[in-house]
Amino acid sequence: MNILKFLTAGSVDDGKSTLIGRLLYDSEAILLDQLEALQASNRKNDDGSIDLAILTDGLKAEREQGITIDVAYKYFQTEKRKFIIADTPGHIQYTRNMVTGASNSNLAIILIDARKGVIEQTIRHSFLVALLGLPQVVVAVNKMDMVDFSQEVFDKIVEDYKKLAVKVGLTNIAYIPVSALKGDNIVHASTNMPWYKGSSLLSYLETVEIPADIRADHARFPVQWIIRPQTEELHDYRGYAGRVSSGSFRVNDKVTVLPSGFNSTISKIELLDKEPETAFAGMSVTVHLKDDIDISRGDILVNAHNQPEVSQQIEADLCWMDTKPLDTTHTYLLQHNSKVTRCRVQEILHKVNINTLEKEYDEDFRLNDIGRIIVKTADPLAYDFYQNNKANGGAILIDNRTNVTVGALMFRANAE
């Protein structure tokens, strides 16, 4: 049974937490003690029914204000699939939280209030989803009960969103009219919208195809540790431990070690007490090479015939996550997989107004700002473009004065 990781995004009061609560409640995926707490709660809807948003509003401030502040993760499963839900905040001041939730997701559910249609926040959330390369999007037009389940309203929103999708670069999109409050088209098909012939939200989530990176040509293995016991029993043992970040490696594959550029061949793969022929993405293994090569933590093993970029000057999209503004005179630490190197932001090419998608040209880069930069690293970095290989196309910036992660980087090709 595979796992679908998805996030919900929408404006304040669009019903994200209610939708997730309804999904959990109607699919009978909540525990008995949660159900008892839900029934005993003082929070009720206007019609006297239980406020299902309680299931995801974990912070006291969220319960008091009725908004989502931090990313809330929920886990449930049906007979067909397991799910990890990231309920992300919609407000602009929590953009960094949404980026965090989206970075590991396979799919995004973008909620639109049927009464309001496509608004400024919808543009922002769609831009972020496109920026982070999520392959699947569901546009859930919520609160259909408040527009009398009108097909005309739904069709107009779909038409408007398709124009936005072209603008930000989203392709695989499904449109579902729902009412999270009433339960229409969340788990069960709605009888109030006979004009809608598609599946319910849960049915779609159970059957949507999850793209898997099993292509050997993007094989990347960042080395985390060099194993040299140097005992009498294992005098000549030299293994390179790490996790395959993408693609796959087989015994006898020709590989290149970057950034040095040395070539060798895989002689053995170890997984605990087994010796598999192939190591796939996500597997933590120890790799042995036929040649003794000087390899250090942070180096990366790649296909000899399909190598990533190697450079010390890299163009990237940056999401700034610190309350202190970006300082182009300060030397930060850049962590790319297991590689840590010093770096400076050499140039700010532009920022993006994520409400209008207009480019802005100024040197002021503050909390939640997103834009394109050029970063200069002290050591060569072996990386892929984010749109081609997310696993080897991203990095974080760390302020060495505070050890705080201050930015998320997505490596890009040339500026558009």
PDB file of C-alpha atoms in Angstrom, residues 77-336:
ATOM      1  CA  GLN A  77      -5.604   5.359   5.587  1.00  0.00           C
ATOM      2  CA  THR A  78      -8.339   3.625   3.650  1.00  0.00           C
ATOM      3  CA  GLU A  79      -8.404   0.166   2.128  1.00  0.00           C
ATOM      4  CA  LYS A  80      -6.675   1.522  -0.980  1.00  0.00           C
ATOM      5  CA  ARG A  81      -3.998   3.932   0.238  1.00  0.00           C
ATOM      6  CA  LYS A  82      -2.248   5.621   3.160  1.00  0.00           C
ATOM      7  CA  PHE A  83      -2.261   9.415   3.416  1.00  0.00           C
ATOM      8  CA  ILE A  84      -0.194  12.126   5.058  1.00  0.00           C
ATOM      9  CA  ILE A  85      -1.972  15.494   5.088  1.00  0.00           C
ATOM     10  CA  ALA A  86      -0.163  18.799   5.557  1.00  0.00           C
ATOM     11  CA  ASP A  87      -2.683  21.453   6.571  1.00  0.00           C
ATOM     12  CA  THR A  88      -0.771  24.614   5.649  1.00  0.00           C
ATOM     13  CA  PRO A  89      -1.574  28.208   6.656  1.00  0.00           C
ATOM     14  CA  GLY A  90      -3.040  30.498   4.019  1.00  0.00           C
ATOM     15  CA  HIS A  91      -2.021  33.899   5.344  1.00  0.00           C
ATOM     16  CA  ILE A  92       0.842  35.675   3.581  1.00  0.00           C
ATOM     17  CA  GLN A  93       2.826  36.060   6.816  1.00  0.00           C
ATOM     18  CA  TYR A  94       3.083  32.240   7.002  1.00  0.00           C
ATOM     19  CA  THR A  95       4.344  31.723   3.439  1.00  0.00           C
ATOM     20  CA  ARG A  96       7.472  29.970   4.753  1.00  0.00           C
ATOM     21  CA  ASN A  97       5.236  27.453   6.565  1.00  0.00           C
ATOM     22  CA  MET A  98       3.412  26.645   3.339  1.00  0.00           C
ATOM     23  CA  VAL A  99       6.720  26.197   1.504  1.00  0.00           C
ATOM     24  CA  THR A 100       7.802  23.750   4.219  1.00  0.00           C
ATOM     25  CA  GLY A 101       4.591  21.743   3.902  1.00  0.00           C
ATOM     26  CA  ALA A 102       4.697  21.717   0.104  1.00  0.00           C
ATOM     27  CA  SER A 103       8.328  20.665  -0.231  1.00  0.00           C
ATOM     28  CA  ASN A 104       7.603  16.994   0.540  1.00  0.00           C
ATOM     29  CA  SER A 105       4.114  16.684  -0.950  1.00  0.00           C
ATOM     30  CA  ASN A 106       2.965  14.787  -4.046  1.00  0.00           C
ATOM     31  CA  LEU A 107      -0.255  16.732  -4.524  1.00  0.00           C
ATOM     32  CA  ALA A 108      -1.856  20.032  -3.559  1.00  0.00           C
ATOM     33  CA  ILE A 109      -5.500  20.707  -2.780  1.00  0.00           C
ATOM     34  CA  ILE A 110      -6.178  24.386  -3.426  1.00  0.00           C
ATOM     35  CA  LEU A 111      -9.433  25.529  -1.874  1.00  0.00           C
ATOM     36  CA  ILE A 112     -11.501  28.286  -3.439  1.00  0.00           C
ATOM     37  CA  ASP A 113     -14.523  29.823  -1.742  1.00  0.00           C
ATOM     38  CA  ALA A 114     -17.383  29.485  -4.238  1.00  0.00           C
ATOM     39  CA  ARG A 115     -18.693  32.908  -3.174  1.00  0.00           C
ATOM     40  CA  LYS A 116     -15.384  34.681  -3.844  1.00  0.00           C
ATOM     41  CA  GLY A 117     -13.858  32.790  -6.776  1.00  0.00           C
ATOM     42  CA  VAL A 118     -10.191  33.158  -7.769  1.00  0.00           C
ATOM     43  CA  ILE A 119      -8.683  35.857  -5.563  1.00  0.00           C
ATOM     44  CA  GLU A 120      -5.245  37.226  -4.708  1.00  0.00           C
ATOM     45  CA  GLN A 121      -4.434  34.445  -2.242  1.00  0.00           C
ATOM     46  CA  THR A 122      -5.362  31.830  -4.869  1.00  0.00           C
ATOM     47  CA  ILE A 123      -2.724  33.333  -7.164  1.00  0.00           C
ATOM     48  CA  ARG A 124      -0.125  33.193  -4.372  1.00  0.00           C
ATOM     49  CA  HIS A 125      -0.832  29.582  -3.422  1.00  0.00           C
ATOM     50  CA  SER A 126      -0.857  28.446  -7.052  1.00  0.00           C
ATOM     51  CA  PHE A 127       2.461  30.186  -7.699  1.00  0.00           C
ATOM     52  CA  LEU A 128       4.050  28.470  -4.694  1.00  0.00           C
ATOM     53  CA  VAL A 129       2.726  25.061  -5.753  1.00  0.00           C
ATOM     54  CA  ALA A 130       4.156  25.599  -9.253  1.00  0.00           C
ATOM     55  CA  LEU A 131       7.457  26.903  -7.844  1.00  0.00           C
ATOM     56  CA  LEU A 132       7.879  23.768  -5.734  1.00  0.00           C
ATOM     57  CA  GLY A 133       7.048  21.500  -8.658  1.00  0.00           C
ATOM     58  CA  LEU A 134       4.067  19.582  -7.259  1.00  0.00           C
ATOM     59  CA  PRO A 135       2.945  17.261 -10.059  1.00  0.00           C
ATOM     60  CA  GLN A 136      -0.773  17.063  -9.202  1.00  0.00           C
ATOM     61  CA  VAL A 137      -3.292  19.743  -8.183  1.00  0.00           C
ATOM     62  CA  VAL A 138      -6.910  19.475  -7.059  1.00  0.00           C
ATOM     63  CA  VAL A 139      -8.950  22.657  -7.108  1.00  0.00           C
ATOM     64  CA  ALA A 140     -11.699  22.111  -4.534  1.00  0.00           C
ATOM     65  CA  VAL A 141     -14.415  24.717  -4.955  1.00  0.00           C
ATOM     66  CA  ASN A 142     -15.748  24.802  -1.395  1.00  0.00           C
ATOM     67  CA  LYS A 143     -18.935  26.191   0.194  1.00  0.00           C
ATOM     68  CA  MET A 144     -21.071  25.165  -2.774  1.00  0.00           C
ATOM     69  CA  ASP A 145     -23.997  24.990  -0.324  1.00  0.00           C
ATOM     70  CA  MET A 146     -23.780  28.788   0.007  1.00  0.00           C
ATOM     71  CA  VAL A 147     -24.286  29.341  -3.737  1.00  0.00           C
ATOM     72  CA  ASP A 148     -27.173  26.866  -4.017  1.00  0.00           C
ATOM     73  CA  PHE A 149     -24.885  24.241  -5.559  1.00  0.00           C
ATOM     74  CA  SER A 150     -24.812  26.277  -8.756  1.00  0.00           C
ATOM     75  CA  GLN A 151     -23.132  24.699 -11.777  1.00  0.00           C
ATOM     76  CA  GLU A 152     -22.802  28.136 -13.341  1.00  0.00           C
ATOM     77  CA  VAL A 153     -20.752  29.410 -10.387  1.00  0.00           C
ATOM     78  CA  PHE A 154     -18.524  26.327 -10.469  1.00  0.00           C
ATOM     79  CA  ASP A 155     -17.953  26.532 -14.237  1.00  0.00           C
ATOM     80  CA  LYS A 156     -16.983  30.219 -13.990  1.00  0.00           C
ATOM     81  CA  ILE A 157     -14.388  29.464 -11.303  1.00  0.00           C
ATOM     82  CA  VAL A 158     -12.964  26.587 -13.378  1.00  0.00           C
ATOM     83  CA  GLU A 159     -12.699  28.895 -16.394  1.00  0.00           C
ATOM     84  CA  ASP A 160     -10.913  31.585 -14.344  1.00  0.00           C
ATOM     85  CA  TYR A 161      -8.531  29.110 -12.717  1.00  0.00           C
ATOM     86  CA  LYS A 162      -7.518  27.570 -16.030  1.00  0.00           C
ATOM     87  CA  LYS A 163      -6.236  30.994 -17.116  1.00  0.00           C
ATOM     88  CA  LEU A 164      -4.245  31.285 -13.878  1.00  0.00           C
ATOM     89  CA  ALA A 165      -2.849  27.757 -14.293  1.00  0.00           C
ATOM     90  CA  VAL A 166      -1.425  28.662 -17.692  1.00  0.00           C
ATOM     91  CA  LYS A 167       0.151  31.792 -16.223  1.00  0.00           C
ATOM     92  CA  VAL A 168       1.945  29.995 -13.350  1.00  0.00           C
ATOM     93  CA  GLY A 169       2.684  26.760 -15.227  1.00  0.00           C
ATOM     94  CA  LEU A 170       0.354  24.187 -13.632  1.00  0.00           C
ATOM     95  CA  THR A 171      -0.858  21.315 -15.803  1.00  0.00           C
ATOM     96  CA  ASN A 172      -2.341  18.236 -14.101  1.00  0.00           C
ATOM     97  CA  ILE A 173      -5.418  19.740 -12.462  1.00  0.00           C
ATOM     98  CA  ALA A 174      -8.719  18.208 -11.285  1.00  0.00           C
ATOM     99  CA  TYR A 175     -11.727  20.355 -10.352  1.00  0.00           C
ATOM    100  CA  ILE A 176     -14.182  19.144  -7.696  1.00  0.00           C
ATOM    101  CA  PRO A 177     -17.184  21.083  -6.278  1.00  0.00           C
ATOM    102  CA  VAL A 178     -17.521  20.395  -2.537  1.00  0.00           C
ATOM    103  CA  SER A 179     -19.091  21.478   0.710  1.00  0.00           C
ATOM    104  CA  ALA A 180     -16.772  20.607   3.591  1.00  0.00           C
ATOM    105  CA  LEU A 181     -19.377  21.774   6.104  1.00  0.00           C
ATOM    106  CA  LYS A 182     -22.152  19.543   4.749  1.00  0.00           C
ATOM    107  CA  GLY A 183     -19.959  16.725   3.420  1.00  0.00           C
ATOM    108  CA  ASP A 184     -20.871  17.005  -0.255  1.00  0.00           C
ATOM    109  CA  ASN A 185     -18.303  15.293  -2.536  1.00  0.00           C
ATOM    110  CA  ILE A 186     -15.742  14.919   0.253  1.00  0.00           C
ATOM    111  CA  VAL A 187     -16.019  11.197   0.962  1.00  0.00           C
ATOM    112  CA  HIS A 188     -19.413  10.452  -0.549  1.00  0.00           C
ATOM    113  CA  ALA A 189     -20.845  11.663  -3.844  1.00  0.00           C
ATOM    114  CA  SER A 190     -23.204  14.611  -3.489  1.00  0.00           C
ATOM    115  CA  THR A 191     -26.895  14.283  -4.305  1.00  0.00           C
ATOM    116  CA  ASN A 192     -27.162  18.079  -4.403  1.00  0.00           C
ATOM    117  CA  MET A 193     -25.033  18.388  -7.554  1.00  0.00           C
ATOM    118  CA  PRO A 194     -26.320  15.825 -10.072  1.00  0.00           C
ATOM    119  CA  TRP A 195     -24.686  17.889 -12.834  1.00  0.00           C
ATOM    120  CA  TYR A 196     -21.216  16.910 -11.526  1.00  0.00           C
ATOM    121  CA  LYS A 197     -20.192  13.542 -12.965  1.00  0.00           C
ATOM    122  CA  GLY A 198     -16.705  13.260 -11.462  1.00  0.00           C
ATOM    123  CA  SER A 199     -15.483  11.430  -8.361  1.00  0.00           C
ATOM    124  CA  SER A 200     -15.568  12.587  -4.764  1.00  0.00           C
ATOM    125  CA  LEU A 201     -12.408  14.072  -3.274  1.00  0.00           C
ATOM    126  CA  LEU A 202     -11.474  10.914  -1.348  1.00  0.00           C
ATOM    127  CA  SER A 203     -12.137   8.697  -4.350  1.00  0.00           C
ATOM    128  CA  TYR A 204      -9.858  10.899  -6.453  1.00  0.00           C
ATOM    129  CA  LEU A 205      -7.111  10.834  -3.798  1.00  0.00           C
ATOM    130  CA  GLU A 206      -7.341   7.042  -3.589  1.00  0.00           C
ATOM    131  CA  THR A 207      -6.849   6.569  -7.323  1.00  0.00           C
ATOM    132  CA  VAL A 208      -4.630   9.432  -8.512  1.00  0.00           C
ATOM    133  CA  GLU A 209      -1.312   8.205  -9.858  1.00  0.00           C
ATOM    134  CA  ILE A 210       1.756   9.153  -7.826  1.00  0.00           C
ATOM    135  CA  PRO A 211       4.773   9.795 -10.055  1.00  0.00           C
ATOM    136  CA  ALA A 212       7.723   7.742  -8.869  1.00  0.00           C
ATOM    137  CA  ASP A 213      11.324   8.539  -9.693  1.00  0.00           C
ATOM    138  CA  ILE A 214      12.668   5.121 -10.612  1.00  0.00           C
ATOM    139  CA  ARG A 215      14.750   6.268 -13.582  1.00  0.00           C
ATOM    140  CA  ALA A 216      18.298   5.019 -13.314  1.00  0.00           C
ATOM    141  CA  ASP A 217      19.607   7.980 -15.319  1.00  0.00           C
ATOM    142  CA  HIS A 218      19.050  10.327 -12.384  1.00  0.00           C
ATOM    143  CA  ALA A 219      20.900   8.111  -9.900  1.00  0.00           C
ATOM    144  CA  ARG A 220      22.302  10.244  -7.086  1.00  0.00           C
ATOM    145  CA  PHE A 221      23.964   8.971  -3.903  1.00  0.00           C
ATOM    146  CA  PRO A 222      25.212  11.657  -1.466  1.00  0.00           C
ATOM    147  CA  VAL A 223      27.879  10.133   0.781  1.00  0.00           C
ATOM    148  CA  GLN A 224      27.133  10.612   4.472  1.00  0.00           C
ATOM    149  CA  TRP A 225      29.860   8.522   6.060  1.00  0.00           C
ATOM    150  CA  ILE A 226      33.060   6.677   5.134  1.00  0.00           C
ATOM    151  CA  ILE A 227      33.229   3.296   6.879  1.00  0.00           C
ATOM    152  CA  ARG A 228      36.802   2.201   7.589  1.00  0.00           C
ATOM    153  CA  PRO A 229      36.894  -0.173  10.614  1.00  0.00           C
ATOM    154  CA  GLN A 230      40.649  -0.819  10.170  1.00  0.00           C
ATOM    155  CA  THR A 231      40.489  -3.942  12.320  1.00  0.00           C
ATOM    156  CA  GLU A 232      42.364  -7.204  11.764  1.00  0.00           C
ATOM    157  CA  GLU A 233      39.149  -8.835  10.547  1.00  0.00           C
ATOM    158  CA  LEU A 234      38.173  -5.951   8.233  1.00  0.00           C
ATOM    159  CA  HIS A 235      41.562  -4.509   7.398  1.00  0.00           C
ATOM    160  CA  ASP A 236      40.761  -3.554   3.794  1.00  0.00           C
ATOM    161  CA  TYR A 237      37.085  -2.692   4.285  1.00  0.00           C
ATOM    162  CA  ARG A 238      36.085   0.640   2.701  1.00  0.00           C
ATOM    163  CA  GLY A 239      32.383   1.399   2.362  1.00  0.00           C
ATOM    164  CA  TYR A 240      30.474   4.569   1.557  1.00  0.00           C
ATOM    165  CA  ALA A 241      27.263   4.911   3.536  1.00  0.00           C
ATOM    166  CA  GLY A 242      24.345   7.106   2.555  1.00  0.00           C
ATOM    167  CA  ARG A 243      20.834   7.247   1.168  1.00  0.00           C
ATOM    168  CA  VAL A 244      19.993   7.014  -2.522  1.00  0.00           C
ATOM    169  CA  SER A 245      18.265  10.338  -3.145  1.00  0.00           C
ATOM    170  CA  SER A 246      17.004   9.571  -6.655  1.00  0.00           C
ATOM    171  CA  GLY A 247      17.184   6.947  -9.386  1.00  0.00           C
ATOM    172  CA  SER A 248      18.837   3.592  -8.765  1.00  0.00           C
ATOM    173  CA  PHE A 249      22.262   1.939  -8.699  1.00  0.00           C
ATOM    174  CA  ARG A 250      23.192  -1.603  -9.636  1.00  0.00           C
ATOM    175  CA  VAL A 251      26.274  -3.693  -8.996  1.00  0.00           C
ATOM    176  CA  ASN A 252      28.754  -3.157 -11.886  1.00  0.00           C
ATOM    177  CA  ASP A 253      27.311   0.280 -12.705  1.00  0.00           C
ATOM    178  CA  LYS A 254      29.946   2.799 -13.755  1.00  0.00           C
ATOM    179  CA  VAL A 255      29.807   5.838 -11.468  1.00  0.00           C
ATOM    180  CA  THR A 256      31.514   9.199 -11.152  1.00  0.00           C
ATOM    181  CA  VAL A 257      32.415  10.785  -7.821  1.00  0.00           C
ATOM    182  CA  LEU A 258      31.710  14.513  -7.729  1.00  0.00           C
ATOM    183  CA  PRO A 259      33.031  17.111  -7.435  1.00  0.00           C
ATOM    184  CA  SER A 260      36.426  15.379  -7.928  1.00  0.00           C
ATOM    185  CA  GLY A 261      35.374  13.686 -11.188  1.00  0.00           C
ATOM    186  CA  PHE A 262      37.024  10.312 -10.434  1.00  0.00           C
ATOM    187  CA  ASN A 263      35.421   7.268 -12.082  1.00  0.00           C
ATOM    188  CA  SER A 264      34.928   3.765 -10.747  1.00  0.00           C
ATOM    189  CA  THR A 265      32.540   0.796 -10.762  1.00  0.00           C
ATOM    190  CA  ILE A 266      30.205  -0.438  -8.003  1.00  0.00           C
ATOM    191  CA  SER A 267      31.519  -3.765  -6.735  1.00  0.00           C
ATOM    192  CA  LYS A 268      29.005  -4.412  -3.954  1.00  0.00           C
ATOM    193  CA  ILE A 269      25.925  -2.939  -2.277  1.00  0.00           C
ATOM    194  CA  GLU A 270      25.167  -3.708   1.375  1.00  0.00           C
ATOM    195  CA  LEU A 271      21.807  -3.312   3.107  1.00  0.00           C
ATOM    196  CA  LEU A 272      22.095  -4.435   6.734  1.00  0.00           C
ATOM    197  CA  ASP A 273      23.128  -8.104   6.407  1.00  0.00           C
ATOM    198  CA  LYS A 274      22.016  -8.435   2.770  1.00  0.00           C
ATOM    199  CA  GLU A 275      23.771  -7.683  -0.509  1.00  0.00           C
ATOM    200  CA  PRO A 276      21.100  -6.568  -3.002  1.00  0.00           C
ATOM    201  CA  GLU A 277      21.904  -6.170  -6.673  1.00  0.00           C
ATOM    202  CA  THR A 278      20.088  -2.824  -6.881  1.00  0.00           C
ATOM    203  CA  ALA A 279      19.630   0.150  -4.560  1.00  0.00           C
ATOM    204  CA  PHE A 280      16.592   2.333  -5.276  1.00  0.00           C
ATOM    205  CA  ALA A 281      15.697   5.883  -4.230  1.00  0.00           C
ATOM    206  CA  GLY A 282      14.987   6.076  -0.503  1.00  0.00           C
ATOM    207  CA  MET A 283      17.161   3.099   0.440  1.00  0.00           C
ATOM    208  CA  SER A 284      19.968   3.642   2.962  1.00  0.00           C
ATOM    209  CA  VAL A 285      22.852   1.443   1.893  1.00  0.00           C
ATOM    210  CA  THR A 286      26.625   1.053   1.919  1.00  0.00           C
ATOM    211  CA  VAL A 287      28.263   1.139  -1.503  1.00  0.00           C
ATOM    212  CA  HIS A 288      31.644  -0.415  -2.331  1.00  0.00           C
ATOM    213  CA  LEU A 289      33.750   0.606  -5.336  1.00  0.00           C
ATOM    214  CA  LYS A 290      36.346  -1.394  -7.242  1.00  0.00           C
ATOM    215  CA  ASP A 291      38.899   1.415  -6.899  1.00  0.00           C
ATOM    216  CA  ASP A 292      40.254   3.138  -3.805  1.00  0.00           C
ATOM    217  CA  ILE A 293      39.276   6.761  -4.307  1.00  0.00           C
ATOM    218  CA  ASP A 294      39.599   9.733  -2.001  1.00  0.00           C
ATOM    219  CA  ILE A 295      35.959  10.333  -1.072  1.00  0.00           C
ATOM    220  CA  SER A 296      34.688  12.562   1.728  1.00  0.00           C
ATOM    221  CA  ARG A 297      31.336  13.186   3.399  1.00  0.00           C
ATOM    222  CA  GLY A 298      29.356  15.486   1.127  1.00  0.00           C
ATOM    223  CA  ASP A 299      30.688  14.008  -2.121  1.00  0.00           C
ATOM    224  CA  ILE A 300      28.094  12.442  -4.402  1.00  0.00           C
ATOM    225  CA  LEU A 301      28.109   9.288  -6.555  1.00  0.00           C
ATOM    226  CA  VAL A 302      26.258   9.671  -9.864  1.00  0.00           C
ATOM    227  CA  ASN A 303      25.787   7.865 -13.174  1.00  0.00           C
ATOM    228  CA  ALA A 304      28.955   8.135 -15.205  1.00  0.00           C
ATOM    229  CA  HIS A 305      26.825   8.710 -18.335  1.00  0.00           C
ATOM    230  CA  ASN A 306      24.363  11.218 -16.833  1.00  0.00           C
ATOM    231  CA  GLN A 307      26.006  13.739 -14.559  1.00  0.00           C
ATOM    232  CA  PRO A 308      24.596  16.802 -12.804  1.00  0.00           C
ATOM    233  CA  GLU A 309      25.873  20.353 -13.020  1.00  0.00           C
ATOM    234  CA  VAL A 310      29.066  21.189 -11.100  1.00  0.00           C
ATOM    235  CA  SER A 311      29.659  24.826 -10.267  1.00  0.00           C
ATOM    236  CA  GLN A 312      30.477  27.361  -7.566  1.00  0.00           C
ATOM    237  CA  GLN A 313      28.176  30.003  -9.024  1.00  0.00           C
ATOM    238  CA  ILE A 314      24.560  28.911  -9.067  1.00  0.00           C
ATOM    239  CA  GLU A 315      21.276  30.554  -9.981  1.00  0.00           C
ATOM    240  CA  ALA A 316      18.409  29.672  -7.663  1.00  0.00           C
ATOM    241  CA  ASP A 317      14.977  30.627  -6.435  1.00  0.00           C
ATOM    242  CA  LEU A 318      15.126  31.652  -2.785  1.00  0.00           C
ATOM    243  CA  CYS A 319      12.390  31.647  -0.150  1.00  0.00           C
ATOM    244  CA  TRP A 320      13.591  33.727   2.796  1.00  0.00           C
ATOM    245  CA  MET A 321      12.507  32.286   6.170  1.00  0.00           C
ATOM    246  CA  ASP A 322      14.198  34.466   8.782  1.00  0.00           C
ATOM    247  CA  THR A 323      12.956  37.553  10.596  1.00  0.00           C
ATOM    248  CA  LYS A 324      16.336  39.138   9.911  1.00  0.00           C
ATOM    249  CA  PRO A 325      16.621  40.335   6.290  1.00  0.00           C
ATOM    250  CA  LEU A 326      19.075  38.795   3.837  1.00  0.00           C
ATOM    251  CA  ASP A 327      22.561  40.268   4.211  1.00  0.00           C
ATOM    252  CA  THR A 328      24.541  40.024   0.977  1.00  0.00           C
ATOM    253  CA  THR A 329      27.737  40.906   2.853  1.00  0.00           C
ATOM    254  CA  HIS A 330      27.418  37.975   5.268  1.00  0.00           C
ATOM    255  CA  THR A 331      28.810  34.492   4.649  1.00  0.00           C
ATOM    256  CA  TYR A 332      26.140  31.833   5.172  1.00  0.00           C
ATOM    257  CA  LEU A 333      26.364  28.049   5.247  1.00  0.00           C
ATOM    258  CA  LEU A 334      24.720  26.191   2.372  1.00  0.00           C
ATOM    259  CA  GLN A 335      23.648  22.592   3.008  1.00  0.00           C
ATOM    260  CA  HIS A 336      22.944  20.495  -0.073  1.00  0.00           C
TER     261      HIS A 336
END
